[in-house]
PDB file of C-alpha atoms in Angstrom:
ATOM      1  CA  MET E   1      30.907  -7.797 -71.149  1.00 42.00           C
ATOM      2  CA  PRO E   2      34.041  -9.936 -70.561  1.00 48.00           C
ATOM      3  CA  THR E   3      35.635 -10.089 -67.137  1.00 51.00           C
ATOM      4  CA  PHE E   4      39.394 -10.200 -66.549  1.00 48.00           C
ATOM      5  CA  SER E   5      41.585 -11.318 -63.698  1.00 52.00           C
ATOM      6  CA  LYS E   6      43.435  -8.697 -61.646  1.00 50.00           C
ATOM      7  CA  SER E   7      46.732  -9.505 -63.413  1.00 50.00           C
ATOM      8  CA  LYS E   8      45.171  -9.162 -66.867  1.00 49.00           C
ATOM      9  CA  ARG E   9      43.560  -5.857 -65.897  1.00 47.00           C
ATOM     10  CA  SER E  10      46.976  -4.583 -64.749  1.00 49.00           C
ATOM     11  CA  MET E  11      48.569  -5.621 -68.042  1.00 48.00           C
ATOM     12  CA  ILE E  12      45.841  -3.912 -70.075  1.00 46.00           C
ATOM     13  CA  ALA E  13      46.278  -0.738 -68.031  1.00 47.00           C
ATOM     14  CA  LEU E  14      50.040  -0.822 -68.623  1.00 45.00           C
ATOM     15  CA  LEU E  15      49.611  -1.269 -72.381  1.00 46.00           C
ATOM     16  CA  CYS E  16      47.121   1.582 -72.528  1.00 47.00           C
ATOM     17  CA  SER E  17      49.526   3.816 -70.620  1.00 43.00           C
ATOM     18  CA  CYS E  18      52.362   2.993 -73.052  1.00 43.00           C
ATOM     19  CA  ALA E  19      50.159   3.706 -76.066  1.00 43.00           C
ATOM     20  CA  ALA E  20      49.068   6.991 -74.544  1.00 40.00           C
ATOM     21  CA  PHE E  21      52.686   7.963 -73.862  1.00 39.00           C
ATOM     22  CA  GLY E  22      53.660   7.117 -77.468  1.00 44.00           C
ATOM     23  CA  ALA E  23      50.832   9.245 -78.836  1.00 44.00           C
ATOM     24  CA  LEU E  24      51.819  12.087 -76.521  1.00 40.00           C
ATOM     25  CA  ALA E  25      55.474  11.880 -77.632  1.00 45.00           C
ATOM     26  CA  GLN E  26      54.471  12.127 -81.275  1.00 52.00           C
ATOM     27  CA  SER E  27      52.147  15.064 -80.602  1.00 68.00           C
ATOM     28  CA  ARG E  28      55.001  17.047 -79.017  1.00 86.00           C
ATOM     29  CA  PRO E  29      56.813  19.428 -81.363  1.00 95.00           C
ATOM     30  CA  LEU E  30      60.220  18.328 -82.566  1.00 97.00           C
ATOM     31  CA  THR E  31      62.902  20.899 -81.789  1.00 97.00           C
ATOM     32  CA  ALA E  32      65.581  21.304 -84.458  1.00 98.00           C
ATOM     33  CA  ILE E  33      68.547  23.209 -83.057  1.00 97.00           C
ATOM     34  CA  VAL E  34      70.596  25.130 -85.606  1.00 95.00           C
ATOM     35  CA  PRO E  35      73.893  26.117 -83.944  1.00 92.00           C
ATOM     36  CA  TRP E  36      74.269  29.221 -86.114  1.00 87.00           C
ATOM     37  CA  PRO E  37      72.246  32.399 -86.725  1.00 83.00           C
ATOM     38  CA  ALA E  38      69.203  32.331 -89.006  1.00 85.00           C
ATOM     39  CA  GLY E  39      69.872  32.584 -92.713  1.00 81.00           C
ATOM     40  CA  GLY E  40      73.021  30.450 -92.829  1.00 82.00           C
ATOM     41  CA  PRO E  41      73.569  27.143 -94.665  1.00 84.00           C
ATOM     42  CA  SER E  42      72.475  24.895 -91.762  1.00 90.00           C
ATOM     43  CA  ASP E  43      69.355  26.988 -91.229  1.00 91.00           C
ATOM     44  CA  PHE E  44      68.551  26.724 -94.944  1.00 91.00           C
ATOM     45  CA  VAL E  45      68.784  22.921 -94.768  1.00 94.00           C
ATOM     46  CA  ILE E  46      66.206  22.448 -92.039  1.00 96.00           C
ATOM     47  CA  ARG E  47      63.854  25.095 -93.457  1.00 95.00           C
ATOM     48  CA  GLN E  48      63.715  23.152 -96.722  1.00 96.00           C
ATOM     49  CA  LEU E  49      63.106  19.823 -94.988  1.00 97.00           C
ATOM     50  CA  GLN E  50      60.695  21.173 -92.393  1.00 97.00           C
ATOM     51  CA  PRO E  51      57.308  20.810 -94.190  1.00 97.00           C
ATOM     52  CA  ASP E  52      57.801  17.264 -95.494  1.00 97.00           C
ATOM     53  CA  MET E  53      59.574  15.954 -92.380  1.00 97.00           C
ATOM     54  CA  SER E  54      56.806  17.387 -90.216  1.00 97.00           C
ATOM     55  CA  LYS E  55      54.164  15.678 -92.354  1.00 96.00           C
ATOM     56  CA  TYR E  56      55.966  12.320 -92.212  1.00 96.00           C
ATOM     57  CA  LEU E  57      56.547  12.477 -88.458  1.00 97.00           C
ATOM     58  CA  GLY E  58      53.124  13.832 -87.609  1.00 96.00           C
ATOM     59  CA  GLN E  59      54.842  16.499 -85.509  1.00 95.00           C
ATOM     60  CA  ALA E  60      55.352  20.217 -85.804  1.00 97.00           C
ATOM     61  CA  ILE E  61      59.043  21.126 -86.152  1.00 97.00           C
ATOM     62  CA  VAL E  62      60.253  24.175 -84.247  1.00 97.00           C
ATOM     63  CA  VAL E  63      63.591  25.586 -85.445  1.00 96.00           C
ATOM     64  CA  GLU E  64      65.767  27.126 -82.739  1.00 96.00           C
ATOM     65  CA  ASN E  65      68.804  29.157 -83.841  1.00 93.00           C
ATOM     66  CA  LEU E  66      71.464  29.191 -81.142  1.00 90.00           C
ATOM     67  CA  GLY E  67      74.877  30.453 -82.256  1.00 84.00           C
ATOM     68  CA  GLY E  68      78.089  30.959 -80.324  1.00 84.00           C
ATOM     69  CA  VAL E  69      81.579  29.446 -79.879  1.00 83.00           C
ATOM     70  CA  SER E  70      81.689  28.214 -83.491  1.00 81.00           C
ATOM     71  CA  GLY E  71      78.418  26.339 -83.029  1.00 87.00           C
ATOM     72  CA  ALA E  72      79.393  24.592 -79.793  1.00 91.00           C
ATOM     73  CA  ILE E  73      76.680  26.233 -77.654  1.00 93.00           C
ATOM     74  CA  GLY E  74      73.952  24.766 -79.866  1.00 94.00           C
ATOM     75  CA  VAL E  75      75.576  21.323 -79.796  1.00 96.00           C
ATOM     76  CA  GLN E  76      75.788  21.396 -76.004  1.00 96.00           C
ATOM     77  CA  LYS E  77      72.104  22.269 -75.702  1.00 96.00           C
ATOM     78  CA  ALA E  78      71.166  19.386 -78.009  1.00 97.00           C
ATOM     79  CA  LEU E  79      73.262  17.020 -75.893  1.00 97.00           C
ATOM     80  CA  SER E  80      71.601  18.288 -72.711  1.00 96.00           C
ATOM     81  CA  ALA E  81      68.109  17.504 -74.021  1.00 96.00           C
ATOM     82  CA  THR E  82      66.345  14.201 -73.357  1.00 95.00           C
ATOM     83  CA  ALA E  83      67.630  11.674 -75.883  1.00 96.00           C
ATOM     84  CA  ASP E  84      64.203  10.597 -77.148  1.00 96.00           C
ATOM     85  CA  GLY E  85      64.315  11.777 -80.769  1.00 96.00           C
ATOM     86  CA  ASN E  86      62.309  14.934 -80.089  1.00 97.00           C
ATOM     87  CA  THR E  87      65.379  17.176 -80.168  1.00 97.00           C
ATOM     88  CA  VAL E  88      67.743  17.096 -83.139  1.00 98.00           C
ATOM     89  CA  LEU E  89      70.739  19.142 -84.198  1.00 98.00           C
ATOM     90  CA  VAL E  90      71.406  20.338 -87.729  1.00 97.00           C
ATOM     91  CA  GLY E  91      75.136  19.699 -87.639  1.00 94.00           C
ATOM     92  CA  SER E  92      78.266  20.110 -89.751  1.00 94.00           C
ATOM     93  CA  PRO E  93      81.947  19.169 -89.278  1.00 94.00           C
ATOM     94  CA  MET E  94      82.701  22.646 -87.926  1.00 91.00           C
ATOM     95  CA  GLU E  95      80.870  22.427 -84.620  1.00 93.00           C
ATOM     96  CA  LEU E  96      80.685  18.640 -84.299  1.00 96.00           C
ATOM     97  CA  ILE E  97      84.317  17.671 -84.885  1.00 95.00           C
ATOM     98  CA  ILE E  98      86.529  20.723 -85.296  1.00 93.00           C
ATOM     99  CA  ALA E  99      85.249  22.880 -82.411  1.00 92.00           C
ATOM    100  CA  PRO E 100      86.289  20.286 -79.773  1.00 94.00           C
ATOM    101  CA  LEU E 101      89.750  20.253 -81.365  1.00 93.00           C
ATOM    102  CA  ALA E 102      90.067  24.046 -81.510  1.00 90.00           C
ATOM    103  CA  PHE E 103      88.541  25.381 -78.286  1.00 91.00           C
ATOM    104  CA  SER E 104      89.404  24.406 -74.718  1.00 92.00           C
ATOM    105  CA  SER E 105      85.958  25.577 -73.563  1.00 92.00           C
ATOM    106  CA  VAL E 106      84.259  22.839 -75.612  1.00 94.00           C
ATOM    107  CA  LYS E 107      83.892  19.766 -73.413  1.00 92.00           C
ATOM    108  CA  TYR E 108      81.880  17.326 -75.537  1.00 96.00           C
ATOM    109  CA  ASN E 109      83.355  14.689 -77.851  1.00 96.00           C
ATOM    110  CA  PRO E 110      82.287  14.167 -81.487  1.00 97.00           C
ATOM    111  CA  SER E 111      81.382  10.592 -80.554  1.00 96.00           C
ATOM    112  CA  ASP E 112      78.712  11.889 -78.132  1.00 97.00           C
ATOM    113  CA  ILE E 113      76.626  12.528 -81.241  1.00 97.00           C
ATOM    114  CA  ARG E 114      75.199  10.296 -83.950  1.00 97.00           C
ATOM    115  CA  MET E 115      74.170  11.033 -87.518  1.00 98.00           C
ATOM    116  CA  ALA E 116      70.520  10.243 -88.254  1.00 98.00           C
ATOM    117  CA  ALA E 117      70.747  11.498 -91.854  1.00 98.00           C
ATOM    118  CA  GLN E 118      73.316  13.248 -94.002  1.00 98.00           C
ATOM    119  CA  ILE E 119      71.457  15.733 -96.196  1.00 97.00           C
ATOM    120  CA  VAL E 120      73.832  17.711 -98.433  1.00 96.00           C
ATOM    121  CA  LYS E 121      77.526  18.228 -98.973  1.00 93.00           C
ATOM    122  CA  ALA E 122      79.691  20.664-100.885  1.00 92.00           C
ATOM    123  CA  PRO E 123      83.440  21.120-101.319  1.00 93.00           C
ATOM    124  CA  LEU E 124      85.506  24.073-100.265  1.00 94.00           C
ATOM    125  CA  VAL E 125      86.902  26.246-103.048  1.00 95.00           C
ATOM    126  CA  LEU E 126      90.110  28.289-102.909  1.00 97.00           C
ATOM    127  CA  LEU E 127      89.256  31.846-103.947  1.00 97.00           C
ATOM    128  CA  ALA E 128      91.611  34.708-104.773  1.00 97.00           C
ATOM    129  CA  ARG E 129      91.111  38.418-105.331  1.00 97.00           C
ATOM    130  CA  LYS E 130      90.410  39.056-108.997  1.00 96.00           C
ATOM    131  CA  ASP E 131      93.702  40.879-109.637  1.00 96.00           C
ATOM    132  CA  LEU E 132      95.996  38.400-107.907  1.00 96.00           C
ATOM    133  CA  PRO E 133      98.670  37.421-110.495  1.00 95.00           C
ATOM    134  CA  ALA E 134      97.939  33.712-110.145  1.00 95.00           C
ATOM    135  CA  SER E 135      95.149  31.630-111.657  1.00 95.00           C
ATOM    136  CA  ASN E 136      96.079  28.136-110.468  1.00 95.00           C
ATOM    137  CA  VAL E 137      98.115  26.382-107.778  1.00 95.00           C
ATOM    138  CA  ASP E 138     101.355  26.312-109.771  1.00 96.00           C
ATOM    139  CA  GLU E 139     101.176  30.058-110.386  1.00 96.00           C
ATOM    140  CA  LEU E 140     100.322  30.632-106.723  1.00 96.00           C
ATOM    141  CA  ILE E 141     103.362  28.637-105.602  1.00 95.00           C
ATOM    142  CA  ALA E 142     105.549  30.547-108.072  1.00 94.00           C
ATOM    143  CA  LEU E 143     104.175  33.845-106.764  1.00 94.00           C
ATOM    144  CA  ALA E 144     104.894  32.841-103.184  1.00 93.00           C
ATOM    145  CA  ASP E 145     108.430  31.760-104.127  1.00 91.00           C
ATOM    146  CA  LYS E 146     109.177  35.317-105.247  1.00 90.00           C
ATOM    147  CA  GLY E 147     108.943  36.363-101.603  1.00 82.00           C
ATOM    148  CA  GLY E 148     106.429  38.145 -99.476  1.00 74.00           C
ATOM    149  CA  GLU E 149     103.456  36.795 -97.579  1.00 84.00           C
ATOM    150  CA  LEU E 150     100.011  36.126 -98.983  1.00 95.00           C
ATOM    151  CA  SER E 151      97.036  36.840 -96.739  1.00 97.00           C
ATOM    152  CA  ILE E 152      94.279  34.277 -96.374  1.00 96.00           C
ATOM    153  CA  ALA E 153      91.049  35.047 -94.552  1.00 94.00           C
ATOM    154  CA  ASN E 154      88.975  32.597 -92.557  1.00 87.00           C
ATOM    155  CA  ALA E 155      85.694  32.781 -90.671  1.00 79.00           C
ATOM    156  CA  GLY E 156      87.423  32.609 -87.295  1.00 78.00           C
ATOM    157  CA  THR E 157      90.490  30.978 -85.772  1.00 80.00           C
ATOM    158  CA  GLY E 158      89.937  27.242 -85.425  1.00 80.00           C
ATOM    159  CA  SER E 159      87.192  27.242 -88.051  1.00 83.00           C
ATOM    160  CA  PHE E 160      86.777  24.664 -90.810  1.00 87.00           C
ATOM    161  CA  TYR E 161      88.270  27.179 -93.260  1.00 90.00           C
ATOM    162  CA  HIS E 162      91.249  27.873 -91.003  1.00 90.00           C
ATOM    163  CA  LEU E 163      91.966  24.135 -90.794  1.00 91.00           C
ATOM    164  CA  ALA E 164      91.859  23.843 -94.603  1.00 94.00           C
ATOM    165  CA  ALA E 165      94.174  26.830 -95.035  1.00 95.00           C
ATOM    166  CA  GLU E 166      96.724  25.469 -92.560  1.00 93.00           C
ATOM    167  CA  LYS E 167      96.741  22.105 -94.310  1.00 94.00           C
ATOM    168  CA  PHE E 168      97.074  23.789 -97.710  1.00 96.00           C
ATOM    169  CA  ALA E 169     100.046  25.842 -96.500  1.00 95.00           C
ATOM    170  CA  GLN E 170     101.688  22.757 -95.009  1.00 94.00           C
ATOM    171  CA  GLN E 171     101.373  20.682 -98.189  1.00 95.00           C
ATOM    172  CA  SER E 172     101.990  23.372-100.810  1.00 95.00           C
ATOM    173  CA  GLY E 173     104.754  25.212 -98.997  1.00 93.00           C
ATOM    174  CA  VAL E 174     103.023  28.545 -99.635  1.00 94.00           C
ATOM    175  CA  LYS E 175     103.579  30.971 -96.766  1.00 93.00           C
ATOM    176  CA  LEU E 176     100.246  32.383 -95.621  1.00 94.00           C
ATOM    177  CA  LEU E 177      99.246  35.110 -93.199  1.00 94.00           C
ATOM    178  CA  HIS E 178      96.001  34.045 -91.520  1.00 93.00           C
ATOM    179  CA  VAL E 179      93.433  36.789 -91.040  1.00 93.00           C
ATOM    180  CA  PRO E 180      90.465  35.741 -88.857  1.00 89.00           C
ATOM    181  CA  TYR E 181      87.008  37.257 -89.421  1.00 85.00           C
ATOM    182  CA  LYS E 182      83.709  36.800 -87.588  1.00 75.00           C
ATOM    183  CA  GLY E 183      81.919  35.201 -90.528  1.00 75.00           C
ATOM    184  CA  SER E 184      82.013  34.312 -94.209  1.00 79.00           C
ATOM    185  CA  ALA E 185      80.079  37.349 -95.497  1.00 81.00           C
ATOM    186  CA  PRO E 186      82.730  39.954 -94.506  1.00 86.00           C
ATOM    187  CA  VAL E 187      85.442  37.645 -95.855  1.00 90.00           C
ATOM    188  CA  LEU E 188      83.853  37.638 -99.314  1.00 91.00           C
ATOM    189  CA  ALA E 189      83.287  41.391 -99.171  1.00 92.00           C
ATOM    190  CA  ASP E 190      86.958  42.087 -98.450  1.00 95.00           C
ATOM    191  CA  LEU E 191      88.117  39.512-100.981  1.00 95.00           C
ATOM    192  CA  MET E 192      86.064  41.232-103.693  1.00 96.00           C
ATOM    193  CA  GLY E 193      87.407  44.565-102.497  1.00 96.00           C
ATOM    194  CA  GLY E 194      90.997  43.375-102.786  1.00 95.00           C
ATOM    195  CA  GLN E 195      91.817  43.805 -99.077  1.00 96.00           C
ATOM    196  CA  ILE E 196      92.886  40.159 -98.761  1.00 96.00           C
ATOM    197  CA  ASP E 197      94.532  37.761-101.196  1.00 97.00           C
ATOM    198  CA  LEU E 198      92.907  34.366-100.629  1.00 97.00           C
ATOM    199  CA  SER E 199      90.175  32.499 -98.799  1.00 96.00           C
ATOM    200  CA  PHE E 200      88.650  29.061 -98.599  1.00 95.00           C
ATOM    201  CA  THR E 201      84.867  29.027 -98.627  1.00 92.00           C
ATOM    202  CA  ILE E 202      82.069  26.571 -99.383  1.00 90.00           C
ATOM    203  CA  MET E 203      81.155  26.258-103.061  1.00 90.00           C
ATOM    204  CA  THR E 204      77.485  27.074-102.471  1.00 86.00           C
ATOM    205  CA  GLY E 205      75.037  29.958-102.525  1.00 80.00           C
ATOM    206  CA  ASN E 206      76.220  32.979-104.480  1.00 85.00           C
ATOM    207  CA  VAL E 207      79.875  31.859-104.687  1.00 89.00           C
ATOM    208  CA  PRO E 208      79.590  30.227-108.159  1.00 89.00           C
ATOM    209  CA  ASN E 209      78.017  33.461-109.443  1.00 88.00           C
ATOM    210  CA  LEU E 210      80.815  35.595-107.985  1.00 92.00           C
ATOM    211  CA  ILE E 211      83.315  33.410-109.836  1.00 94.00           C
ATOM    212  CA  SER E 212      81.467  33.459-113.174  1.00 92.00           C
ATOM    213  CA  GLU E 213      81.016  37.256-112.931  1.00 95.00           C
ATOM    214  CA  GLY E 214      84.763  37.708-112.414  1.00 95.00           C
ATOM    215  CA  LYS E 215      84.411  39.301-108.989  1.00 96.00           C
ATOM    216  CA  VAL E 216      86.798  36.700-107.530  1.00 96.00           C
ATOM    217  CA  LYS E 217      89.058  33.990-108.975  1.00 96.00           C
ATOM    218  CA  ALA E 218      88.715  30.293-108.218  1.00 96.00           C
ATOM    219  CA  LEU E 219      92.064  28.505-108.047  1.00 97.00           C
ATOM    220  CA  GLY E 220      90.561  25.059-107.491  1.00 96.00           C
ATOM    221  CA  LEU E 221      88.232  22.850-105.470  1.00 96.00           C
ATOM    222  CA  ALA E 222      89.267  20.993-102.332  1.00 96.00           C
ATOM    223  CA  THR E 223      88.572  17.631-103.952  1.00 95.00           C
ATOM    224  CA  THR E 224      90.741  14.795-105.231  1.00 94.00           C
ATOM    225  CA  THR E 225      88.898  14.500-108.549  1.00 93.00           C
ATOM    226  CA  PRO E 226      87.158  17.141-110.739  1.00 90.00           C
ATOM    227  CA  LEU E 227      83.424  17.611-110.258  1.00 88.00           C
ATOM    228  CA  ALA E 228      81.057  17.291-113.216  1.00 85.00           C
ATOM    229  CA  LYS E 229      79.082  20.295-111.937  1.00 85.00           C
ATOM    230  CA  PHE E 230      82.193  22.522-112.110  1.00 88.00           C
ATOM    231  CA  PRO E 231      84.332  21.005-114.890  1.00 90.00           C
ATOM    232  CA  GLN E 232      86.333  24.214-115.343  1.00 90.00           C
ATOM    233  CA  LEU E 233      87.757  24.005-111.817  1.00 93.00           C
ATOM    234  CA  ALA E 234      90.820  21.906-111.024  1.00 94.00           C
ATOM    235  CA  ALA E 235      90.830  19.400-108.171  1.00 96.00           C
ATOM    236  CA  LEU E 236      93.422  20.671-105.694  1.00 97.00           C
ATOM    237  CA  GLY E 237      93.904  17.175-104.312  1.00 96.00           C
ATOM    238  CA  ALA E 238      95.120  15.984-107.717  1.00 95.00           C
ATOM    239  CA  HIS E 239      98.129  18.334-107.604  1.00 96.00           C
ATOM    240  CA  PRO E 240     101.406  16.518-106.766  1.00 95.00           C
ATOM    241  CA  LYS E 241     102.029  18.723-103.729  1.00 96.00           C
ATOM    242  CA  LEU E 242      98.439  18.430-102.469  1.00 96.00           C
ATOM    243  CA  ALA E 243      97.829  14.680-102.682  1.00 94.00           C
ATOM    244  CA  GLY E 244      94.691  13.737-100.768  1.00 92.00           C
ATOM    245  CA  PHE E 245      93.709  17.353-100.098  1.00 94.00           C
ATOM    246  CA  GLU E 246      89.941  17.151 -99.680  1.00 93.00           C
ATOM    247  CA  PHE E 247      87.587  19.278 -97.597  1.00 93.00           C
ATOM    248  CA  ASN E 248      83.859  18.733 -97.968  1.00 91.00           C
ATOM    249  CA  SER E 249      81.420  20.529 -95.746  1.00 92.00           C
ATOM    250  CA  TRP E 250      78.186  18.681 -95.075  1.00 95.00           C
ATOM    251  CA  ALA E 251      75.006  19.142 -93.110  1.00 96.00           C
ATOM    252  CA  GLY E 252      73.127  16.378 -91.364  1.00 97.00           C
ATOM    253  CA  ILE E 253      70.400  15.623 -88.859  1.00 98.00           C
ATOM    254  CA  MET E 254      72.222  14.661 -85.660  1.00 98.00           C
ATOM    255  CA  VAL E 255      71.043  13.232 -82.328  1.00 98.00           C
ATOM    256  CA  PRO E 256      72.657  12.390 -78.979  1.00 97.00           C
ATOM    257  CA  ARG E 257      74.460   9.037 -79.159  1.00 96.00           C
ATOM    258  CA  HIS E 258      72.071   7.241 -76.777  1.00 96.00           C
ATOM    259  CA  THR E 259      68.871   8.124 -78.642  1.00 97.00           C
ATOM    260  CA  PRO E 260      66.790   4.915 -79.065  1.00 97.00           C
ATOM    261  CA  GLU E 261      67.386   3.142 -82.363  1.00 97.00           C
ATOM    262  CA  GLU E 262      63.698   3.245 -83.240  1.00 97.00           C
ATOM    263  CA  ALA E 263      63.628   7.039 -82.888  1.00 97.00           C
ATOM    264  CA  VAL E 264      66.823   7.474 -84.948  1.00 98.00           C
ATOM    265  CA  ASN E 265      65.459   5.214 -87.671  1.00 98.00           C
ATOM    266  CA  ARG E 266      62.233   7.233 -87.755  1.00 98.00           C
ATOM    267  CA  LEU E 267      64.191  10.472 -88.233  1.00 98.00           C
ATOM    268  CA  ASN E 268      66.303   8.834 -90.927  1.00 98.00           C
ATOM    269  CA  LYS E 269      63.216   7.831 -92.897  1.00 98.00           C
ATOM    270  CA  ALA E 270      61.568  11.235 -92.416  1.00 98.00           C
ATOM    271  CA  ALA E 271      64.609  13.166 -93.653  1.00 98.00           C
ATOM    272  CA  TYR E 272      65.135  11.024 -96.737  1.00 97.00           C
ATOM    273  CA  GLU E 273      61.411  11.027 -97.460  1.00 97.00           C
ATOM    274  CA  ALA E 274      61.589  14.841 -97.498  1.00 97.00           C
ATOM    275  CA  LEU E 275      64.496  14.659 -99.948  1.00 97.00           C
ATOM    276  CA  GLN E 276      62.282  12.783-102.412  1.00 96.00           C
ATOM    277  CA  ASN E 277      60.347  16.004-102.993  1.00 97.00           C
ATOM    278  CA  PRO E 278      61.636  17.369-106.350  1.00 96.00           C
ATOM    279  CA  GLU E 279      61.173  20.952-105.183  1.00 96.00           C
ATOM    280  CA  VAL E 280      63.300  20.347-102.106  1.00 96.00           C
ATOM    281  CA  ARG E 281      66.063  18.752-104.186  1.00 95.00           C
ATOM    282  CA  LYS E 282      65.865  21.594-106.697  1.00 94.00           C
ATOM    283  CA  ALA E 283      66.246  24.172-103.913  1.00 92.00           C
ATOM    284  CA  PHE E 284      69.378  22.458-102.611  1.00 92.00           C
ATOM    285  CA  GLU E 285      70.934  21.880-106.020  1.00 89.00           C
ATOM    286  CA  ALA E 286      70.336  25.529-106.963  1.00 86.00           C
ATOM    287  CA  THR E 287      72.804  26.510-104.222  1.00 84.00           C
ATOM    288  CA  GLY E 288      75.511  24.247-105.664  1.00 82.00           C
ATOM    289  CA  THR E 289      75.249  21.553-103.010  1.00 89.00           C
ATOM    290  CA  GLN E 290      75.056  17.830-103.704  1.00 91.00           C
ATOM    291  CA  VAL E 291      72.041  16.018-102.265  1.00 95.00           C
ATOM    292  CA  VAL E 292      73.136  12.872-100.418  1.00 96.00           C
ATOM    293  CA  PRO E 293      71.301   9.654-101.409  1.00 96.00           C
ATOM    294  CA  SER E 294      69.287   7.759 -98.792  1.00 96.00           C
ATOM    295  CA  THR E 295      71.796   6.108 -96.468  1.00 97.00           C
ATOM    296  CA  SER E 296      71.364   3.436 -93.799  1.00 97.00           C
ATOM    297  CA  LEU E 297      72.145   4.163 -90.156  1.00 98.00           C
ATOM    298  CA  ALA E 298      74.993   1.642 -90.191  1.00 98.00           C
ATOM    299  CA  GLU E 299      76.625   3.376 -93.160  1.00 98.00           C
ATOM    300  CA  LEU E 300      76.081   6.810 -91.595  1.00 98.00           C
ATOM    301  CA  ASP E 301      77.815   5.598 -88.434  1.00 98.00           C
ATOM    302  CA  ARG E 302      80.762   4.472 -90.548  1.00 97.00           C
ATOM    303  CA  VAL E 303      80.912   7.763 -92.491  1.00 96.00           C
ATOM    304  CA  TYR E 304      80.811   9.824 -89.308  1.00 97.00           C
ATOM    305  CA  ARG E 305      83.558   7.765 -87.639  1.00 97.00           C
ATOM    306  CA  LEU E 306      85.764   8.276 -90.705  1.00 95.00           C
ATOM    307  CA  GLU E 307      85.133  12.032 -90.629  1.00 95.00           C
ATOM    308  CA  ILE E 308      86.092  12.204 -86.955  1.00 96.00           C
ATOM    309  CA  THR E 309      89.307  10.262 -87.558  1.00 95.00           C
ATOM    310  CA  ARG E 310      90.230  12.314 -90.634  1.00 91.00           C
ATOM    311  CA  TYR E 311      89.832  15.730 -89.037  1.00 92.00           C
ATOM    312  CA  GLN E 312      91.563  14.657 -85.849  1.00 93.00           C
ATOM    313  CA  SER E 313      94.473  13.463 -87.997  1.00 91.00           C
ATOM    314  CA  ILE E 314      94.572  16.780 -89.914  1.00 90.00           C
ATOM    315  CA  ALA E 315      94.496  18.788 -86.676  1.00 91.00           C
ATOM    316  CA  LYS E 316      97.400  16.739 -85.319  1.00 91.00           C
ATOM    317  CA  SER E 317      99.406  17.086 -88.551  1.00 88.00           C
ATOM    318  CA  ILE E 318      99.210  20.905 -88.486  1.00 87.00           C
ATOM    319  CA  ASN E 319      99.687  21.061 -84.699  1.00 88.00           C
ATOM    320  CA  LEU E 320      96.369  22.838 -84.168  1.00 86.00           C
ATOM    321  CA  GLN E 321      96.450  24.474 -80.727  1.00 86.00           C
ATOM    322  CA  LYS E 322      93.303  24.929 -78.675  1.00 87.00           C
ATOM    323  CA  GLN E 323      92.312  28.526 -78.081  1.00 83.00           C
TER     324      GLN E 323
END
């Protein structure tokens, strides 16, 4: 049996301790915080990824739904956790970027967070009640010019949808009465019932079916170019009065900014490995969302910085006041 000097024995003990710690870290469950109630779009994203990500990581994934303050409570909890890659946030522009701009109670900055993987994205669509005498932007502007105020619902003051509506009103010149709700489901219910005139919502889930069944009208997508998936819908951003009008919601796996690079890279690979499963992709695409291709951490950092700058610029342009 070989003998070792005291210094070599100390080094071996240290290496064994590190290996044991690494194994322990990987055996711990990974907590995925969803900053919204169960059943919403962000919750759907992690539930689809959960089996394959768990298999790749060799860790169980525990989903924790923690809503409140437009998602900010969940973000704050994720930021308060140890930045070791064992706590992630399933984030979107609403709570990551817009909430700090809209609510004085939100104290974190978007740059406190980093994107480990962007999973899916989908544009907003401008919906109208089915009997509104306007079927496109030009007809909507003409209707507004005749006088009166059109109501537009949003899922809460300072929400992503509210920001889009304010920007639309500013660029188009259409006078809008903002009607805040506590969520998207009651907005769609009242829009179908004719209680409100307009609403921006994400072009996912059952929304395409509501349009095709004639229960609501779609006046256009918040994109700058038409989408092949919805060729019948105009790109609002291509209209002369709405140049550059583009609002895409997305969902991603986010971590605190100071999470070790190795841990972030591991999450990146696990998420995109899960997206290689045809059944997972099919589930996402069935809701109308676009699956994001595998993207490097450097490119994700660039994309996230651009999103922060863009929404901060929009908030400034419409003079968004913190609540």
